[in-house]
Amino acid sequence: MASVKPRTIKGKLRREGSLHGLILACVGASIGSGWLFGPLYTAQQAGPYAVGSWMIGAFAILLLALVFAELGPLIPRAGAVVHLAHVGNGPIVGHMWSWILFLSYATIAPIEVTAILTYANNYLPGLLLQHSDLLSSKGFAVALVLLAFFVAINFLVVRWVLKINNGATWWKISIPVLTVGVLLATSWHPGNFVVHAQNAAADFHGMFVAVATGGVIFSLLGFRHAIDLAGESKNPKRDVPIAVIASVLIASGIYIALQVAFIGAIHPDDLAVGGWRRLHFSGINGPFAALAAAVGAGWLAVLLYVDAFVSPGGTALIYTTTAARVTLATADTGALPKWVARINRHGVPWASLILLYVVGAIFFFPFPSWQKMVGYIASMTVLSYIIGPIALIQLRRAMPDLERPFRLWAAPVIAPLTFVVASWIVFWAGLNTLNFIFGTLFALLIFYALTGIWRKGRWSAMGWQYMWWIIPYFLGLWGISWLSPAILGGTGVLGFFSGMAAVAILSLLIFYVAIHQAVADGTMRAYMHHFSKRGSSAP
């Protein structure tokens, strides 16, 4: 196999991010449109069990966060996840994971823009189609302008982007906390937490499904910004592990409180006819603002309509920042043309930002509503991060004496457990989502195969011998989903928990096969030495 040494890109990102800035970047990314819509969609799917959905999601994300708390400081570069896929599994896996990660990031700003317009439709009618949550033609036009606005702000140097985000984040934390307090004090219906026997099984299964499709995982993925901005941190070896773990704990606590307040605040009359699955009330496209108005807190409703711009806007801003850095890493490994990684004299990756705007604008069309986009994004993102547990064990084996600022306790147990839990999240997204994701990924795989044939010498250098675990993993997940019950879109041959058991067995087998098929230890050591030799500089 040819060397996996990444390409050197001219220009450097500036190390101007502090620990405080990293934590606020992660929390700010978590508290975006997810808090405005997640509790509603989660409650509609899981009823009173919705609180459990957030607890399961917090546990799953904390596992991933702990894995990346060790991995992040080892490659303190923009888009470290891309390099982690490349280092242990060769160029073809690195390229595929580059595109998975790129697509998961490029769609965040569009979904936040969609959230802004969904709330705004309550006082600026015409942004959505009548009696739906889908963007109208007017809404599409406004969405394109808003997306351009967030991209334009990112042409500032990163310290100013982080300062803007820091200010917005304190607001973003304060308003949800205030909302929890007001709703608990003015509208509390403990009977809403009672699980009725006729809905118990559906709600219990829905508790797991909502983790992937109700906005839970989507809302809690903000921790990854500490990984992606590591290349611009002043002290990444200390700051990255702290920021990753702290942000997960803070965001999870806020979301669990919001879900409790939301369930308790719903008037029982709104549940009398169709229960949680048919929950509907006036102004439901802006659920928390509508609840505030219903309990007589009109002043809070006004604040929430303002926050419906600030929270998604802040998240769109910081995700555009980190998405540009992920795009740099994608170009650094050769999965994108070299010109994409051009950086101006102010340290701004301008070519990446333009590419992100174009891709983001395209994504408005197949996913014209918040709920349509969120399941896809969450599953694609988790799929991109499953490479972490594999890379952790691969690097432990290849470089046991490598200095690790944070060393995960019981990694041989936690790493495979994390891989299983992440696979469950992808499984819970349902067959329709997997059809789209795996169809896209296999198309990319075919593209790279054809590239290897047409370009002399490239086939042998792509590292196919290290990636064969991907095919049975993807096909196995898809097959189990096809056999899964109707709640996941399957044929019903397997029960819900028997399907989860099958996914767990498949995941454990694939995990150890992937470890066994890793690139040679010496190649991994050479790759890691490349980073230390360059002083862990950003590309």
XYZ file of C-alpha atoms in Angstrom:
539
model
C 0.000 0.000 0.000
C 1.214 3.462 -0.813
C 1.938 5.928 1.936
C -1.115 7.413 3.614
C 0.729 10.613 4.391
C -1.734 13.476 3.916
C -1.139 16.247 1.472
C 0.331 19.498 2.693
C -1.932 22.475 2.160
C -0.562 25.987 2.121
C -1.828 28.400 4.758
C -2.580 27.826 8.405
C -5.552 28.298 10.680
C -4.828 30.470 13.690
C -4.715 29.022 17.199
C -6.971 31.537 18.901
C -9.596 29.335 20.613
C -9.717 29.116 24.424
C -11.231 26.400 26.656
C -14.078 28.773 27.461
C -14.673 29.353 23.768
C -14.594 25.626 22.948
C -17.159 24.750 25.650
C -19.461 27.544 24.550
C -19.030 26.510 20.909
C -20.135 22.956 21.792
C -23.051 23.994 24.013
C -24.086 26.689 21.564
C -24.132 24.149 18.737
C -26.283 21.801 20.843
C -28.876 24.408 21.810
C -30.120 25.381 18.388
C -33.293 24.371 16.624
C -33.261 21.102 18.593
C -34.672 22.734 21.711
C -37.371 24.537 19.725
C -38.736 21.358 18.101
C -37.099 18.261 19.644
C -39.321 17.971 22.756
C -42.457 18.173 20.590
C -41.474 15.470 18.094
C -40.010 13.249 20.794
C -43.217 13.466 22.845
C -45.329 12.696 19.775
C -43.362 9.481 19.231
C -42.724 8.342 22.801
C -45.359 10.025 24.968
C -44.291 10.131 28.627
C -41.298 7.957 27.760
C -39.826 10.945 25.895
C -37.747 11.805 28.958
C -36.183 8.368 28.608
C -35.314 9.161 24.988
C -33.140 12.066 26.113
C -31.488 9.919 28.791
C -30.680 7.205 26.235
C -29.405 9.819 23.820
C -27.261 11.447 26.509
C -25.763 8.057 27.399
C -24.986 7.271 23.759
C -23.421 10.678 23.087
C -21.412 10.544 26.309
C -19.920 7.233 25.170
C -18.904 8.800 21.856
C -17.627 11.885 23.673
C -15.416 9.808 25.972
C -13.932 7.979 22.986
C -13.145 11.248 21.221
C -11.869 12.854 24.405
C -8.900 10.486 24.037
C -8.663 10.642 20.254
C -9.146 14.370 19.716
C -5.874 15.616 21.258
C -3.889 12.987 19.326
C -4.679 14.725 16.026
C -5.325 18.361 17.012
C -6.188 19.407 13.471
C -9.215 20.739 11.673
C -11.606 17.843 10.965
C -9.749 15.282 13.064
C -12.405 12.601 12.464
C -11.482 12.510 8.786
C -7.843 11.796 9.641
C -8.830 9.137 12.187
C -10.711 7.206 9.504
C -7.710 7.500 7.191
C -5.000 6.549 9.666
C -6.259 3.087 10.637
C -8.297 2.016 7.630
C -6.542 3.363 4.558
C -7.395 5.882 1.822
C -10.659 4.374 0.555
C -12.246 4.346 4.026
C -10.777 7.763 4.735
C -12.318 9.128 1.545
C -15.710 7.579 2.213
C -15.795 8.886 5.767
C -14.690 12.288 4.521
C -17.797 12.480 2.374
C -20.066 11.110 5.121
C -18.800 13.748 7.527
C -18.903 16.498 4.930
C -22.533 15.747 4.026
C -23.553 15.578 7.690
C -22.023 18.993 8.393
C -23.082 20.734 5.206
C -26.762 20.147 6.012
C -26.763 21.627 9.539
C -26.930 25.297 8.527
C -29.852 24.639 6.139
C -31.840 22.857 8.845
C -31.252 25.740 11.282
C -32.363 28.225 8.631
C -35.482 26.105 8.095
C -36.173 26.242 11.843
C -35.913 30.039 11.843
C -38.424 30.313 9.019
C -40.799 27.761 10.578
C -41.125 29.850 13.747
C -41.162 33.100 11.760
C -44.136 31.869 9.739
C -46.276 32.501 12.828
C -45.809 36.258 12.454
C -44.687 36.455 8.797
C -47.158 34.155 7.015
C -46.271 32.746 3.634
C -42.880 31.248 4.462
C -44.506 27.800 4.750
C -47.113 26.117 2.610
C -50.548 26.486 4.139
C -51.405 23.907 6.815
C -47.959 22.268 6.626
C -44.404 22.640 7.838
C -42.909 22.669 4.313
C -41.162 25.732 2.873
C -43.057 27.688 0.246
C -41.382 29.235 -2.808
C -41.094 32.486 -0.837
C -39.621 30.493 2.045
C -37.012 28.934 -0.248
C -35.912 32.361 -1.470
C -35.589 33.744 2.067
C -33.760 30.581 3.145
C -31.111 31.077 0.464
C -30.531 34.659 1.631
C -30.255 33.658 5.303
C -27.825 30.861 4.482
C -25.673 33.356 2.567
C -25.708 35.637 5.630
C -24.293 32.935 7.944
C -21.635 31.971 5.412
C -20.644 35.628 4.994
C -20.090 36.073 8.751
C -17.611 33.197 8.636
C -15.338 35.257 6.420
C -14.293 36.961 9.673
C -11.277 35.491 11.503
C -12.180 32.665 13.881
C -11.723 34.629 17.122
C -14.489 37.020 16.039
C -16.735 34.154 14.988
C -16.228 32.542 18.406
C -16.866 35.864 20.192
C -20.142 36.290 18.332
C -21.058 32.698 19.194
C -20.066 33.149 22.854
C -22.434 36.071 23.228
C -25.262 34.224 21.509
C -24.649 31.094 23.594
C -25.268 32.817 26.927
C -28.610 33.968 25.538
C -29.271 30.478 24.136
C -28.682 28.883 27.547
C -30.695 31.480 29.470
C -33.890 31.339 27.399
C -34.434 27.535 27.616
C -33.710 27.611 31.356
C -36.153 30.503 31.787
C -38.744 28.636 29.730
C -38.435 25.562 31.931
C -38.961 27.661 35.057
C -42.006 29.510 33.689
C -43.745 26.398 32.355
C -43.162 24.427 35.546
C -44.527 27.321 37.629
C -47.590 28.131 35.518
C -48.733 24.907 33.852
C -48.082 21.574 35.494
C -50.241 18.521 34.741
C -48.682 15.445 36.405
C -51.297 13.187 34.811
C -49.540 13.686 31.463
C -46.717 11.455 32.700
C -49.025 8.458 33.141
C -48.466 5.734 30.535
C -51.786 4.249 29.440
C -51.872 0.504 28.935
C -53.179 0.667 25.363
C -50.230 2.840 24.301
C -47.508 1.374 26.527
C -45.780 -0.860 23.945
C -45.880 1.728 21.157
C -44.615 4.481 23.451
C -41.836 2.252 24.788
C -40.641 1.361 21.292
C -41.078 4.993 20.296
C -38.718 5.969 23.099
C -35.863 4.344 21.181
C -36.984 5.430 17.711
C -37.253 9.062 18.837
C -33.569 9.034 19.792
C -32.734 8.936 16.091
C -35.753 10.615 14.482
C -37.184 12.986 17.096
C -34.224 15.329 17.236
C -32.517 13.845 20.317
C -29.194 12.794 18.814
C -29.272 15.726 16.420
C -29.529 18.085 19.392
C -26.734 16.501 21.434
C -24.012 16.259 18.784
C -22.522 19.659 19.584
C -19.564 18.083 21.421
C -17.889 17.405 18.096
C -16.967 21.059 17.661
C -14.220 20.688 20.249
C -12.761 17.978 18.012
C -13.135 19.921 14.782
C -11.805 23.196 16.213
C -8.842 21.487 17.898
C -6.586 22.875 15.182
C -7.400 26.385 16.420
C -7.254 25.728 20.172
C -4.466 27.324 22.185
C -3.999 24.189 24.317
C -5.821 21.293 22.603
C -4.320 18.515 24.723
C -5.917 19.966 27.846
C -8.931 21.762 26.434
C -10.415 19.210 24.039
C -11.201 16.429 26.592
C -12.651 18.930 29.080
C -14.775 20.698 26.465
C -16.095 17.428 25.004
C -17.279 15.952 28.315
C -18.500 19.187 29.912
C -20.585 20.189 26.907
C -22.398 16.829 26.776
C -23.314 17.047 30.461
C -24.528 20.657 30.215
C -26.588 20.161 27.055
C -28.137 16.884 28.282
C -29.240 18.460 31.556
C -30.949 21.342 29.729
C -32.756 19.077 27.269
C -34.042 16.664 29.911
C -35.447 19.618 31.876
C -37.082 20.997 28.718
C -38.754 17.671 27.949
C -40.154 17.388 31.472
C -41.495 20.951 31.297
C -43.016 20.377 27.843
C -44.881 17.203 28.829
C -46.131 18.777 32.038
C -47.306 21.961 30.299
C -49.550 20.326 27.664
C -53.221 20.800 28.534
C -54.929 17.404 29.019
C -57.689 18.408 26.569
C -55.110 18.402 23.762
C -54.437 14.732 24.502
C -58.010 13.612 24.998
C -58.780 12.582 21.404
C -55.675 11.230 19.707
C -53.132 11.058 22.518
C -49.518 12.095 22.001
C -49.254 10.844 18.422
C -52.003 13.203 17.268
C -51.046 16.053 19.554
C -52.011 19.356 17.997
C -52.572 22.825 19.379
C -52.738 26.336 18.026
C -49.306 27.532 16.856
C -47.749 24.064 17.011
C -45.119 25.034 14.396
C -43.689 27.211 17.186
C -44.460 24.856 20.083
C -42.774 26.538 23.063
C -43.939 30.030 22.054
C -47.465 28.686 21.643
C -47.345 27.059 25.089
C -46.044 30.268 26.656
C -48.912 32.237 25.138
C -51.428 29.586 26.245
C -50.355 29.832 29.911
C -50.574 33.616 29.869
C -46.836 34.365 29.584
C -47.092 36.530 26.470
C -43.820 38.253 27.281
C -42.066 34.870 27.186
C -43.690 34.077 23.841
C -42.146 37.261 22.429
C -38.724 36.267 23.796
C -39.109 32.815 22.268
C -39.869 34.231 18.843
C -36.693 36.289 19.156
C -34.804 33.233 20.357
C -36.133 31.295 17.366
C -33.722 33.421 15.346
C -30.849 33.611 17.843
C -30.616 29.908 18.789
C -30.794 28.359 15.304
C -28.801 31.300 13.942
C -25.976 30.770 16.427
C -25.913 27.059 15.643
C -25.912 27.717 11.895
C -23.000 30.101 12.409
C -20.785 27.757 14.428
C -21.634 24.719 12.269
C -20.641 26.655 9.171
C -17.358 27.451 10.929
C -16.576 23.831 11.754
C -17.974 22.489 8.473
C -15.406 24.612 6.653
C -12.664 23.025 8.780
C -13.983 19.522 8.057
C -13.874 20.383 4.361
C -10.210 21.364 4.792
C -9.474 17.937 6.222
C -11.368 16.301 3.365
C -9.115 18.104 0.880
C -6.061 17.336 3.028
C -6.636 13.579 2.595
C -7.258 13.928 -1.149
C -11.004 13.234 -1.122
C -11.667 16.745 -2.452
C -9.616 18.838 -4.880
C -6.724 20.734 -3.370
C -8.173 24.146 -4.252
C -11.005 23.567 -1.724
C -8.474 24.040 1.092
C -7.362 27.518 0.061
C -7.001 29.862 3.030
C -6.632 33.620 2.757
C -4.130 35.772 4.645
C -6.601 36.212 7.519
C -6.776 32.444 8.086
C -10.245 32.095 6.544
C -10.968 28.952 4.423
C -12.903 30.915 1.811
C -13.126 28.205 -0.857
C -14.642 25.765 1.647
C -17.245 28.326 2.677
C -18.362 28.874 -0.907
C -18.639 25.108 -1.471
C -20.693 24.744 1.712
C -23.130 27.405 0.567
C -23.701 25.661 -2.760
C -24.209 22.221 -1.166
C -26.390 23.649 1.606
C -28.603 25.461 -0.887
C -29.155 22.220 -2.808
C -30.229 20.381 0.367
C -33.213 22.674 0.883
C -35.014 21.010 -2.011
C -35.206 17.314 -1.005
C -35.605 18.211 2.714
C -37.931 21.249 2.891
C -38.878 20.861 6.583
C -37.102 20.467 9.918
C -38.510 17.034 10.690
C -37.742 15.648 7.211
C -34.080 16.583 7.517
C -33.310 15.766 11.157
C -33.432 11.942 10.997
C -31.122 11.870 7.999
C -28.610 14.248 9.575
C -28.533 12.458 12.928
C -28.018 9.024 11.378
C -25.396 10.205 8.897
C -23.469 11.982 11.649
C -23.526 9.035 14.053
C -22.454 6.771 11.202
C -19.475 9.039 10.600
C -18.466 8.857 14.262
C -18.575 5.057 14.577
C -15.046 5.067 13.197
C -13.895 6.500 16.551
C -14.145 3.331 18.696
C -12.352 1.372 15.959
C -9.574 3.967 15.672
C -9.169 4.059 19.456
C -8.313 0.356 19.691
C -6.227 0.443 16.514
C -4.041 3.245 17.899
C -3.842 1.623 21.339
C -2.452 -1.481 19.657
C -0.115 0.291 17.230
C 1.173 2.975 19.628
C 0.660 1.861 23.234
C 3.279 4.305 24.526
C 1.943 7.365 22.711
C 1.341 10.278 25.075
C -2.397 10.587 25.710
C -3.569 13.667 27.658
C -6.804 11.798 28.392
C -6.760 8.002 28.589
C -10.165 6.330 28.499
C -10.645 3.877 31.330
C -11.705 0.328 30.299
C -11.351 1.168 26.609
C -11.482 -2.532 25.486
C -15.017 -2.638 26.920
C -16.250 0.902 26.276
C -15.075 1.032 22.633
C -17.099 -1.984 21.362
C -20.057 -0.916 23.525
C -19.945 2.507 21.885
C -19.872 0.887 18.436
C -22.959 -1.188 19.290
C -24.903 1.775 20.704
C -24.033 3.924 17.672
C -25.214 1.119 15.379
C -28.501 0.961 17.300
C -29.058 4.665 16.664
C -28.604 4.140 12.930
C -30.987 1.143 13.121
C -33.623 3.188 14.997
C -33.650 5.728 12.160
C -35.702 3.243 10.130
C -35.504 1.581 6.746
C -36.382 4.640 4.642
C -33.516 6.638 6.095
C -31.090 3.741 5.642
C -32.197 3.327 2.016
C -31.119 6.900 1.319
C -27.896 6.807 3.337
C -26.601 3.425 2.211
C -27.652 4.060 -1.379
C -25.556 7.218 -1.329
C -22.587 5.483 0.276
C -22.582 2.531 -2.131
C -22.753 4.981 -5.035
C -19.641 6.661 -3.629
C -17.958 3.282 -3.233
C -18.630 2.439 -6.874
C -17.313 5.849 -7.888
C -14.017 5.231 -6.084
C -13.768 1.736 -7.567
C -14.132 3.126 -11.082
C -11.614 5.831 -10.244
C -9.153 3.135 -9.236
C -9.580 1.360 -12.564
C -9.306 4.462 -14.725
C -6.322 6.021 -12.951
C -3.141 4.074 -13.417
C -1.733 2.784 -10.137
C -4.547 4.205 -8.039
C -6.430 0.928 -7.515
C -3.568 -0.691 -5.631
C -2.968 2.436 -3.567
C -6.522 2.876 -2.325
C -6.314 0.293 0.464
C -9.204 -1.974 -0.525
C -7.808 -4.756 1.653
C -8.570 -2.671 4.754
C -12.193 -1.843 4.023
C -14.022 -5.121 3.372
C -15.707 -4.949 6.777
C -17.784 -2.012 5.528
C -19.810 -4.044 2.999
C -21.155 -6.715 5.409
C -21.707 -4.020 8.034
C -23.831 -1.813 5.777
C -25.667 -4.732 4.168
C -26.229 -6.365 7.559
C -27.712 -3.196 9.075
C -29.916 -2.713 6.038
C -31.062 -6.351 6.054
C -31.967 -6.285 9.747
C -33.854 -3.029 9.191
C -35.751 -4.615 6.294
C -36.803 -7.459 8.626
C -37.655 -5.066 11.457
C -41.188 -4.207 12.659
C -43.459 -1.643 11.011
C -42.494 1.148 13.410
C -39.080 1.103 11.676
C -40.528 0.639 8.196
C -39.632 -3.059 7.926
C -41.541 -6.221 7.052
C -42.118 -7.331 10.645
C -40.252 -10.641 10.516
C -38.157 -9.562 13.507
C -39.465 -8.005 16.684
C -38.149 -4.660 17.887
C -35.780 -6.017 20.525
C -34.808 -9.124 18.557
C -33.758 -6.706 15.806
C -31.674 -4.768 18.329
C -30.069 -8.029 19.454
C -29.207 -8.888 15.848
C -27.655 -5.443 15.356
C -25.593 -5.898 18.538
C -24.224 -9.268 17.374
C -23.462 -7.919 13.891
C -21.748 -4.835 15.337
C -19.496 -6.790 17.678
C -18.419 -9.129 14.870
C -17.720 -6.219 12.512
C -15.882 -4.264 15.218
C -13.289 -6.976 15.728
C -13.012 -7.691 11.993
C -12.275 -3.996 11.413
C -9.590 -4.073 14.112
C -8.055 -7.137 12.478
C -8.128 -5.536 9.012
C -6.403 -2.307 10.108
C -3.378 -0.970 8.254
C 0.017 -2.090 9.484
C 1.133 -0.726 12.846
C 4.197 0.811 11.249
C 2.086 2.725 8.729
C -0.106 4.104 11.508
C 2.962 5.172 13.466
C 4.365 6.925 10.388
C 1.091 8.757 9.859
C 0.946 9.920 13.475
C 4.610 10.938 13.346
C 3.721 13.199 10.426
C 1.466 15.233 12.708
C 3.960 15.512 15.549
C 6.734 16.452 13.110
C 4.600 19.298 11.809
C 3.931 20.424 15.357
C 0.282 19.493 15.078
C -0.260 22.480 12.893
C -3.484 22.914 11.086
C -3.485 22.262 7.394
